[in-house]
Each structure stands twice: as structure tokens, then as C-alpha cells.
DNA sequence: TATTGTTATACTCTATAACTATA
DNA sequence: TATAGTTATAGAGTATAACAATA
């Protein structure tokens, strides 16, 4: 019916493939799988690489900051850092200004590993984005960066409208 | 150094925010979190919704097909479908052509719930993409759909080059 | 008292293996 | 023999709670 009309102009035509959540998930899964195979020997895999990135680029003023930035629980981050430290890629040192918190610093070895991993991941990027021309891929990445930089904090849009929507769904489920 | 040069023109300037894996993950996490709050009462949450979408749109010829499409293990899908069936949203019926496999069909209630959930999720979509103009959001979605439709199957690019890259990283880690 | 990080525990989610039934 | 689905079990990953050190 009007589903067909909506799809008429679009390239991939299936309700699932036009769902933002599904496409995001599918691409993300594919990326993690590919990156994971390339970073298999790096402690923590893709996430360990992101921690290493934060350390290398001096964005790891404290473990709390890193955890929030990367969306990993602070307790999980402890184990992750233990592994990275054991591998000699990062070190933890108390912040002179606040000795409760610890700065995460990349070692020289960590910097080398990070550089090599970055090279390897470049190939993964182009592999995942293979369906796009170079120009399109650049556009996609820049838009994605903008989206990531402007994500809703903890209040998803207006909290009220989200609750209303949730209630509306809940009512339908309850009726079923 | 040359990191600064690379960032000079870009809007968000941090090595992490220019990493495809990080930005994909950040956006995906934000989406799942927001969608999860709105679909809290739907069995399976966002993933349950995707299963329901497949059922509603007749893309659920068998559980195996659904599982592969959605990236969920067949054993996990069994439980998920149990919940959705218990809630009266879908039914399973043996495929007449091959009685080993079972088709997943949405009930009338399932269709109603799906429609309501779709409405609710539209708000989530715009919330997550709030950093983009409507035109940019449309571009982003269309590029994302293309990427999702052309993902590397099971062979990440060329298998050899992926292995070489993995070995190169492994060597650096071993040296550290 | 509040916060950073660590540890120990419990929980959720997911995958592995064994089983039934159809083919 | 091979495949679709189910079940039970084990494993990975994650969060919760209690603790030590510092503010």
C-alpha cells in the first residue's frame, strides 16, 4: 500500500532496512566483528583500542572521564586497564592535583601499538563503508561525527514526551 | 603536530571523535538507551521490536532467517519469540513446505503494538539525529541504509590483508 | 560527607552442546 | 546424514554493593 509508495524511490526497500535502530545495529555489529578480528591480540579488543586512543591523545585525565566518554562502567574499566597495563601499553599515575584520581598515560610501546592498530583499522573502515564512494564515505563520516557530538545527554529529548510514548506502547501491549 | 593539521578543518576535533568505531558505538548506545526506555514494556525491547517488524512485514519465513537478519543467535531467538508469543504479539506456525521450520506471523494485536511503537520510535530518531538538519538527517539515513545493505559478508574485505593487519598488530603487542 | 578507584559478588546475556523432529 | 528448532548448561560480560584512600 503506502509502504510501497514510500519505498519506491529508496534503494534498499524493506521496513527493517529503513529502521534507524536496525541499520545502526547492523553496521555496528559488522564493524565490531571486523575490528575484533584485527585487534584480537590487543587486550580489550576494539574497546581496549579506544581506551588506548584516549591515553595516547591525552584525553584520559582520570578513569572516570575515560569511562564516561567510552560508555564503560568504572568497574569494568579497572579490569580493562589492568590488562593494558600488564601488556605494558599504559600506566596509571595519581593526579598530583587530586590524588584520588589516576591519570592514564600511554607508554612508548602503547604509542607504537596504537599507531599500528590505527593503520589496521583504516582498512576495516573502508571495508565497512565499501558501499559508498570515497566522497560519500567522507560525507557519512562527517555527519556521523556531528551526530555523535550532539547526542542527547541523559534527558532523551523532552522527558515528558518520551514517557507519553512509552506509556502509549505499554497500553497497547497490555491490551494484547 | 600533523594531528592538529588533520583536525583543522573538521568540526569535532578529538582523535576519539574521528574514529569510526567510537562514533558508531556512541550513537548506537545512545539509540538503544533511548529506544529501550520507550520500549520498556515490549518483550525484548528494541530487538523485540525488530523481530516484530520482521513478522509484520512478512520477512520472517523462518526463525533462522530472522536470526541471521537481526544478528541474534537461534537459541536466543527462541526465548525472545516465547516472550512475544506469550504477550500475544506473534504466533509460530510450521512451514507447510518444510515442517521443520516455523514461520513467525504477527497477530492483530502485534500489528497494533508495532504501529504504536513505530510512532514512538520516530521521536527517538529525531532526538538522536538532533544535531543534523532535516535534509542532512535524510542524507545520513540514506547513506546508512546503503552501508547496511552492502556490509561485508563473512569475509572482511580480503581475508589475507585482514590477517596481515592482525599479525602486524599482534607483533607490536608482543614486542611491548 | 562525597568522590575515586578497587574488589567481590551476583546477575544478565550469550554461546555451546545435546536432544527431537523432520528432511 | 543434514537441518530447524528447543532445551539445559556453561561461559562471558556487566552491573551492584561494600571497601580503602583522599578530598
Coordinates of C-alpha atoms (C1' of nucleotides) in Angstrom, one line a residue:
Chain A
X1 CA 0.0 0.0 0.0
X2 CA 1.6 3.3 1.1
X3 CA 4.5 1.3 2.3
X4 CA 5.3 0.6 -1.3
X5 CA 5.0 4.2 -2.3
X6 CA 7.4 5.2 0.5
X7 CA 9.9 2.7 -0.8
X8 CA 9.5 3.4 -4.4
X9 CA 12.4 5.9 -4.5
X10 CA 14.7 4.4 -2.0
X11 CA 17.4 2.0 -2.8
X12 CA 17.1 -0.7 -0.1
X13 CA 13.4 -1.5 0.2
X14 CA 12.4 -3.3 3.4
X15 CA 10.8 -1.9 6.5
X16 CA 13.7 -3.3 8.5
X17 CA 16.4 -1.7 6.4
X18 CA 14.7 1.6 6.7
X19 CA 14.8 1.4 10.5
X20 CA 17.4 3.6 12.1
X21 CA 17.9 1.3 15.0
X22 CA 18.3 -1.8 12.8
X23 CA 20.7 -0.2 10.4
X24 CA 22.8 1.3 13.2
X25 CA 22.9 -2.1 14.9
X26 CA 23.8 -4.0 11.7
X27 CA 26.6 -1.6 10.8
X28 CA 27.9 -1.5 14.4
X29 CA 27.9 -5.3 14.7
X30 CA 29.7 -5.7 11.4
X31 CA 32.3 -3.1 12.5
X32 CA 32.9 -4.7 15.9
X33 CA 33.2 -8.1 14.3
X34 CA 35.8 -7.0 11.7
X35 CA 37.7 -4.8 14.1
X36 CA 37.7 -7.5 16.7
X37 CA 39.3 -10.0 14.3
X38 CA 42.1 -7.4 13.5
X39 CA 42.6 -6.4 17.2
X40 CA 42.3 -9.9 18.6
X41 CA 45.7 -9.7 20.3
X42 CA 45.1 -6.3 21.8
X43 CA 43.8 -6.5 25.4
X44 CA 40.2 -5.5 25.4
X45 CA 39.8 -5.6 21.6
X46 CA 38.2 -2.6 19.9
X47 CA 37.3 -1.1 23.3
X48 CA 40.8 -1.5 24.5
X49 CA 41.9 0.4 21.4
X50 CA 39.6 3.2 22.3
X51 CA 41.0 3.4 25.8
X52 CA 44.5 3.4 24.3
X53 CA 43.4 6.2 22.0
X54 CA 42.2 8.3 24.9
X55 CA 45.5 7.7 26.7
X56 CA 47.6 8.5 23.6
X57 CA 45.8 11.7 22.8
X58 CA 45.8 12.9 26.4
X59 CA 42.1 12.6 26.9
X60 CA 42.5 10.3 29.9
X61 CA 42.8 12.8 32.8
X62 CA 41.0 10.3 35.1
X63 CA 39.5 6.8 34.8
X64 CA 36.0 8.3 35.5
X65 CA 36.4 10.6 32.5
X66 CA 37.5 7.7 30.2
X67 CA 34.7 5.5 31.4
X68 CA 32.0 8.1 30.8
X69 CA 33.5 9.0 27.4
X70 CA 33.6 5.4 26.3
X71 CA 30.4 4.3 27.9
X72 CA 32.0 1.7 30.1
X73 CA 31.4 1.2 33.7
X74 CA 34.2 2.2 36.0
X75 CA 34.4 -1.3 37.5
X76 CA 34.8 -2.7 34.0
X77 CA 37.4 -0.1 33.2
X78 CA 39.6 -1.2 36.1
X79 CA 39.9 -4.7 34.6
X80 CA 40.5 -3.3 31.2
X81 CA 43.3 -1.1 32.4
X82 CA 44.8 -3.9 34.4
X83 CA 45.1 -5.8 31.2
X84 CA 46.5 -2.9 29.2
X85 CA 49.0 -2.1 32.0
X86 CA 50.1 -5.7 32.2
X87 CA 50.7 -5.7 28.5
X88 CA 52.9 -2.6 29.0
X89 CA 50.8 -0.3 26.9
X90 CA 49.6 2.2 29.5
X91 CA 50.5 3.2 33.0
X92 CA 48.4 4.7 35.8
X93 CA 49.7 7.6 37.9
X94 CA 47.9 9.6 40.6
X95 CA 46.8 13.0 39.6
X96 CA 49.1 15.4 41.6
X97 CA 46.1 17.8 42.0
X98 CA 43.8 15.2 43.3
X99 CA 45.4 12.1 44.5
X100 CA 42.2 10.1 44.5
X101 CA 42.1 10.0 40.7
X102 CA 44.6 8.4 38.4
X103 CA 45.7 9.6 35.0
X104 CA 46.1 7.1 32.3
X105 CA 49.2 7.6 30.2
X106 CA 50.3 5.6 27.1
X107 CA 53.8 4.2 27.2
X108 CA 56.1 4.3 24.2
X109 CA 55.1 0.7 23.4
X110 CA 51.5 1.8 23.7
X111 CA 52.0 4.5 21.2
X112 CA 53.6 2.1 18.8
X113 CA 50.8 -0.4 19.1
X114 CA 48.2 2.3 18.8
X115 CA 49.8 3.5 15.5
X116 CA 49.9 0.0 14.1
X117 CA 46.3 -0.6 15.2
X118 CA 45.2 2.6 13.6
X119 CA 46.7 1.6 10.3
X120 CA 45.0 -1.8 10.5
X121 CA 41.6 -0.2 11.3
X122 CA 41.8 2.1 8.3
X123 CA 41.3 -1.0 6.2
X124 CA 38.4 -2.0 8.3
X125 CA 36.8 1.4 7.9
X126 CA 36.9 1.2 4.1
X127 CA 35.7 -2.4 4.2
X128 CA 32.6 -1.5 6.2
X129 CA 31.9 1.6 4.1
X130 CA 32.6 -0.3 0.8
X131 CA 29.1 0.5 -0.4
X132 CA 29.8 4.2 -0.6
X133 CA 32.0 6.2 -2.9
X134 CA 35.0 8.0 -1.3
X135 CA 33.1 11.3 -1.3
X136 CA 30.0 9.7 0.1
X137 CA 32.1 8.0 2.8
X138 CA 33.6 11.3 3.8
X139 CA 30.1 12.8 4.0
X140 CA 28.8 9.9 6.0
X141 CA 31.7 10.1 8.5
X142 CA 31.3 13.8 9.0
X143 CA 27.6 13.6 9.6
X144 CA 28.2 10.6 12.0
X145 CA 30.7 12.7 13.9
X146 CA 28.2 15.5 14.2
X147 CA 25.5 13.1 15.5
X148 CA 27.9 11.6 18.0
X149 CA 29.0 15.1 19.2
X150 CA 25.4 16.2 19.7
X151 CA 23.8 13.2 21.3
X152 CA 21.0 13.6 23.9
X153 CA 22.6 13.7 27.3
X154 CA 20.6 11.9 29.9
X155 CA 17.3 13.5 29.0
X156 CA 16.0 11.9 25.8
X157 CA 14.5 14.9 24.0
X158 CA 11.7 16.0 26.3
X159 CA 11.3 13.6 29.1
X160 CA 7.6 14.0 29.2
X161 CA 7.1 13.2 25.5
X162 CA 9.3 10.1 25.9
X163 CA 7.2 9.0 28.9
X164 CA 4.0 9.5 27.0
X165 CA 5.3 7.5 24.1
X166 CA 6.4 4.7 26.4
X167 CA 3.0 4.7 28.1
X168 CA 1.3 4.6 24.7
X169 CA 3.3 1.5 23.8
X170 CA 2.7 -0.1 27.2
X171 CA -1.0 0.4 26.8
X172 CA -1.1 -1.4 23.5
X173 CA 1.0 -4.3 24.9
X174 CA -1.3 -4.5 27.9
X175 CA -4.3 -4.7 25.6
X176 CA -2.8 -7.6 23.7
Chain B
X1 CA 51.7 18.1 15.1
X2 CA 50.2 16.7 12.0
X3 CA 47.3 15.6 14.1
X4 CA 46.3 19.2 14.5
X5 CA 46.5 19.8 10.8
X6 CA 44.2 16.9 10.1
X7 CA 41.7 18.3 12.6
X8 CA 42.0 21.9 11.5
X9 CA 39.0 21.7 9.1
X10 CA 36.8 19.2 11.0
X11 CA 34.1 20.2 13.3
X12 CA 34.6 17.9 16.3
X13 CA 38.3 17.8 16.9
X14 CA 39.4 14.8 19.0
X15 CA 41.1 11.6 17.8
X16 CA 38.3 9.6 19.5
X17 CA 35.5 11.5 17.9
X18 CA 37.0 11.0 14.5
X19 CA 37.2 7.2 15.0
X20 CA 34.5 5.4 13.1
X21 CA 34.2 2.6 15.6
X22 CA 33.9 5.0 18.5
X23 CA 31.3 7.3 16.9
X24 CA 29.3 4.3 15.7
X25 CA 29.3 2.8 19.2
X26 CA 28.4 6.1 20.8
X27 CA 25.5 6.7 18.5
X28 CA 24.3 3.1 18.8
X29 CA 24.5 3.1 22.6
X30 CA 22.5 6.3 22.7
X31 CA 19.9 5.0 20.4
X32 CA 19.5 1.7 22.3
X33 CA 19.3 3.6 25.6
X34 CA 16.6 5.9 24.3
X35 CA 14.7 3.3 22.4
X36 CA 14.9 1.0 25.4
X37 CA 13.2 3.5 27.7
X38 CA 10.4 3.9 25.2
X39 CA 10.0 0.1 24.5
X40 CA 10.5 -0.9 28.1
X41 CA 7.2 -2.8 28.2
X42 CA 7.7 -4.6 24.9
X43 CA 9.2 -8.1 25.3
X44 CA 12.7 -8.0 24.1
X45 CA 12.9 -4.2 24.0
X46 CA 14.4 -2.7 20.8
X47 CA 15.4 -6.2 19.5
X48 CA 11.9 -7.5 20.2
X49 CA 10.6 -4.6 18.1
X50 CA 12.8 -5.6 15.2
X51 CA 11.6 -9.2 15.4
X52 CA 8.1 -7.8 15.4
X53 CA 8.9 -5.7 12.4
X54 CA 10.1 -8.7 10.5
X55 CA 6.9 -10.6 11.4
X56 CA 4.6 -7.7 10.4
X57 CA 6.3 -7.1 7.1
X58 CA 6.4 -10.8 6.2
X59 CA 10.2 -11.1 6.4
X60 CA 10.0 -14.0 8.9
X61 CA 9.7 -17.0 6.7
X62 CA 11.7 -19.0 9.3
X63 CA 13.3 -18.4 12.7
X64 CA 16.7 -19.0 11.1
X65 CA 16.2 -16.3 8.6
X66 CA 15.1 -13.8 11.3
X67 CA 18.1 -14.7 13.4
X68 CA 20.6 -14.1 10.7
X69 CA 18.9 -10.9 9.6
X70 CA 18.9 -9.5 13.1
X71 CA 22.2 -10.9 14.2
X72 CA 20.8 -12.9 17.1
X73 CA 21.6 -16.5 17.8
X74 CA 18.9 -19.0 17.1
X75 CA 18.8 -20.1 20.7
X76 CA 18.3 -16.6 21.9
X77 CA 15.6 -16.1 19.3
X78 CA 13.7 -19.0 20.8
X79 CA 13.4 -17.3 24.2
X80 CA 12.6 -13.9 22.5
X81 CA 9.8 -15.5 20.5
X82 CA 8.5 -17.3 23.5
X83 CA 8.1 -13.9 25.2
X84 CA 6.5 -12.2 22.2
X85 CA 4.1 -15.2 21.7
X86 CA 3.2 -15.2 25.4
X87 CA 2.4 -11.5 25.0
X88 CA 0.1 -12.4 22.1
X89 CA 2.0 -10.4 19.6
X90 CA 3.2 -13.1 17.3
X91 CA 2.5 -16.8 16.6
X92 CA 4.6 -19.6 15.2
X93 CA 3.3 -21.9 12.6
X94 CA 5.1 -24.8 10.8
X95 CA 6.0 -24.0 7.2
X96 CA 3.8 -26.3 5.1
X97 CA 6.6 -26.8 2.6
X98 CA 9.1 -27.8 5.3
X99 CA 7.7 -28.7 8.6
X100 CA 11.0 -28.4 10.4
X101 CA 10.9 -24.6 10.1
X102 CA 8.4 -22.3 11.6
X103 CA 7.1 -19.1 10.2
X104 CA 6.7 -16.1 12.5
X105 CA 3.4 -14.3 12.0
X106 CA 2.2 -11.1 13.7
X107 CA -1.2 -11.1 15.3
X108 CA -3.6 -8.3 15.0
X109 CA -2.5 -7.1 18.5
X110 CA 1.1 -7.4 17.3
X111 CA 0.3 -5.2 14.4
X112 CA -1.3 -2.6 16.6
X113 CA 1.6 -2.6 19.1
X114 CA 4.1 -2.4 16.2
X115 CA 2.3 0.7 14.8
X116 CA 2.3 2.4 18.2
X117 CA 6.0 1.5 18.8
X118 CA 6.9 2.9 15.3
X119 CA 5.3 6.2 16.2
X120 CA 7.1 6.3 19.5
X121 CA 10.4 5.5 17.8
X122 CA 10.1 8.3 15.3
X123 CA 10.5 10.7 18.1
X124 CA 13.6 8.8 19.2
X125 CA 15.1 9.0 15.7
X126 CA 14.8 12.8 15.6
X127 CA 16.1 13.0 19.1
X128 CA 19.2 11.1 18.3
X129 CA 19.8 12.9 15.0
X130 CA 19.0 16.3 16.6
X131 CA 22.4 17.6 15.5
X132 CA 21.5 17.4 11.9
X133 CA 19.2 19.5 9.8
X134 CA 16.2 17.6 8.3
X135 CA 17.9 17.4 4.9
X136 CA 21.2 16.3 6.5
X137 CA 19.3 13.7 8.5
X138 CA 17.7 12.3 5.4
X139 CA 21.1 12.1 3.7
X140 CA 22.6 10.4 6.7
X141 CA 19.8 7.8 6.9
X142 CA 20.1 7.1 3.2
X143 CA 23.8 6.6 3.3
X144 CA 23.5 4.5 6.5
X145 CA 21.0 2.3 4.7
X146 CA 23.4 1.8 1.8
X147 CA 26.1 0.9 4.2
X148 CA 23.9 -1.6 6.0
X149 CA 22.8 -3.1 2.7
X150 CA 26.4 -3.6 1.4
X151 CA 28.1 -4.9 4.5
X152 CA 31.0 -7.3 4.2
X153 CA 29.6 -10.8 4.5
X154 CA 31.8 -13.2 6.4
X155 CA 35.0 -12.4 4.6
X156 CA 36.2 -9.0 5.9
X157 CA 37.4 -7.3 2.7
X158 CA 40.3 -9.6 1.6
X159 CA 40.9 -12.2 4.2
X160 CA 44.6 -12.1 3.6
X161 CA 45.1 -8.4 4.2
X162 CA 43.0 -8.6 7.3
X163 CA 45.2 -11.4 8.6
X164 CA 48.3 -9.4 7.8
X165 CA 46.9 -6.4 9.6
X166 CA 46.1 -8.5 12.6
X167 CA 49.6 -10.0 12.6
X168 CA 51.2 -6.6 12.4
X169 CA 49.2 -5.5 15.5
X170 CA 50.0 -8.8 17.3
X171 CA 53.7 -8.3 16.6
X172 CA 53.7 -4.8 18.2
X173 CA 51.8 -6.1 21.2
X174 CA 54.3 -8.9 21.6
X175 CA 57.2 -6.5 21.4
X176 CA 55.7 -4.4 24.2
Chain C
dT1 C1' 30.2 13.6 53.9
dA2 C1' 31.3 13.0 49.0
dT3 C1' 34.3 11.0 45.4
dT4 C1' 37.9 8.0 43.0
dG5 C1' 39.2 3.7 42.3
dT6 C1' 39.3 -1.4 43.7
dT7 C1' 37.4 -5.8 44.9
dA8 C1' 34.0 -9.3 45.5
dT9 C1' 29.6 -10.9 44.4
dA10 C1' 25.5 -11.5 41.8
dC11 C1' 23.1 -11.1 37.7
dT12 C1' 22.2 -10.8 32.7
dC13 C1' 23.1 -12.0 28.4
dT14 C1' 25.1 -15.0 25.0
dA15 C1' 27.1 -19.1 23.2
dT16 C1' 28.0 -24.4 23.3
dA17 C1' 26.3 -28.9 23.4
dA18 C1' 22.9 -32.4 23.4
dC19 C1' 18.3 -33.7 22.0
dT20 C1' 13.8 -34.1 19.0
dA21 C1' 11.6 -33.8 14.7
dT22 C1' 11.6 -33.5 10.1
dA23 C1' 14.0 -33.9 5.6
Chain D
dT1 C1' 23.3 -37.6 7.0
dA2 C1' 21.9 -32.8 7.5
dT3 C1' 18.9 -29.1 9.1
dA4 C1' 15.2 -26.3 12.2
dG5 C1' 14.1 -25.6 16.5
dT6 C1' 14.3 -26.5 21.5
dT7 C1' 16.4 -27.1 26.0
dA8 C1' 20.0 -27.2 29.5
dT9 C1' 24.3 -25.9 30.8
dA10 C1' 28.3 -23.2 31.0
dG11 C1' 30.7 -19.1 29.9
dA12 C1' 31.5 -14.1 29.0
dG13 C1' 30.3 -9.8 30.1
dT14 C1' 28.1 -6.5 33.1
dA15 C1' 26.3 -4.2 37.0
dT16 C1' 25.6 -3.9 42.3
dA17 C1' 27.5 -3.4 46.8
dA18 C1' 31.0 -3.0 50.1
dC19 C1' 35.6 -1.2 50.9
dA20 C1' 40.0 1.9 51.1
dA21 C1' 42.0 6.2 50.3
dT22 C1' 41.6 11.0 49.5
dA23 C1' 39.1 15.4 49.4

